[in-house]
Coordinates of C-alpha atoms in Angstrom, one line a residue:
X1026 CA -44.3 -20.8 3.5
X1027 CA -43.0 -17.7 6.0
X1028 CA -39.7 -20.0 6.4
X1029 CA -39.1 -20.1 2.4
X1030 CA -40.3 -23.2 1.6
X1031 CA -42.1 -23.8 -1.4
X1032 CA -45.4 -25.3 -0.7
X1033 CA -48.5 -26.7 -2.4
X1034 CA -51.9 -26.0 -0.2
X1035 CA -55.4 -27.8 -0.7
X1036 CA -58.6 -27.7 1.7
X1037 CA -60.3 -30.6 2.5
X1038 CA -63.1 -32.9 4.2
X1039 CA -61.5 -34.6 6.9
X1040 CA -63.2 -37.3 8.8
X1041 CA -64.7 -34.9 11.4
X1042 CA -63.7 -31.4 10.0
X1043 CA -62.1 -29.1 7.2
X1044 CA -58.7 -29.7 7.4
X1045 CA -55.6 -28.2 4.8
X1046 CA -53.1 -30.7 3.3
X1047 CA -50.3 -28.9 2.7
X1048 CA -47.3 -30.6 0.3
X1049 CA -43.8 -29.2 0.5
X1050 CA -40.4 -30.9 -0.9
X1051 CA -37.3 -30.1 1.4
X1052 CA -33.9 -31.9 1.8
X1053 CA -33.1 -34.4 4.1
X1054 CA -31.1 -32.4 6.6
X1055 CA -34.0 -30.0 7.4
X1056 CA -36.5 -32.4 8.1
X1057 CA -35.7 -32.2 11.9
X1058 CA -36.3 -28.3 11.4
X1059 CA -39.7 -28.3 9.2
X1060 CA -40.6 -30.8 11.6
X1061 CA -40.4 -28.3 14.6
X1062 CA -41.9 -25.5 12.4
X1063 CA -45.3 -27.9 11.7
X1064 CA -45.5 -28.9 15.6
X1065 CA -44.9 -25.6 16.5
X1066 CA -47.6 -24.0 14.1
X1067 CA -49.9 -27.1 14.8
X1068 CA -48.8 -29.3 17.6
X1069 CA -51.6 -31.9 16.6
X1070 CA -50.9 -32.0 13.3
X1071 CA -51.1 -35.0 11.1
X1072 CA -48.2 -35.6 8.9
X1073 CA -46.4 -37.9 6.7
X1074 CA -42.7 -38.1 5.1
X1075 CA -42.1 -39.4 2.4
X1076 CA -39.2 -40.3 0.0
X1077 CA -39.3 -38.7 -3.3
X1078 CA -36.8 -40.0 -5.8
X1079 CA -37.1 -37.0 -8.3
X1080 CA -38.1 -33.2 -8.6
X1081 CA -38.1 -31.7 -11.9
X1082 CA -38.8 -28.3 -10.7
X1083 CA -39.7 -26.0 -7.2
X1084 CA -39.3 -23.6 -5.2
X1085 CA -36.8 -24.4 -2.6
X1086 CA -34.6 -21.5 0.3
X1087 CA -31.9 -19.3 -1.5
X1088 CA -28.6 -20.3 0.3
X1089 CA -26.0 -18.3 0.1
X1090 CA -22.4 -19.4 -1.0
X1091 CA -19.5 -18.4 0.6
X1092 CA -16.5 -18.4 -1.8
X1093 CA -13.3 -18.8 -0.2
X1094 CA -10.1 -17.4 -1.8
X1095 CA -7.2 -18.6 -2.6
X1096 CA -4.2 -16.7 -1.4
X1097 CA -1.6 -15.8 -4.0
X1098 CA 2.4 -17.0 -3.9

């Protein structure tokens, strides 16, 4: 959440303890970074990827846009 990602949180039972499942929808290209953020934070954390085929709605990071002009004749 502290890197701008949108992100879903539930606690839960695990098999031997209370664990937190957290969901989160990001782009291919950053898996590689949330990846490091999650084995950073938690370097025995459990975690899955998965493909999703559609989001309706979310929170995802503000890029910025750089607009490039155009010189004039």
């Amino acid at each position: 959440k502290n890197a701008g990602y949108g992100i879903t949180h539930h606690n839960a039972h695990g098999g031997s303890e209370e664990v937190s499942i957290i969901y989160t929808i990001i782009k291919r290209t950053e898996i590689q970074k949330v990846e490091n953020i999650v084995k950073t934070t938690n370097p025995k954390a459990f975690y899955s990827v998965e493909d999703v085929k559609f989001v309706n709605q979310g929170i995802f990071p503000i890029k910025t846009v750089t607009k490039f002009w155009r010189k004039g004749k």
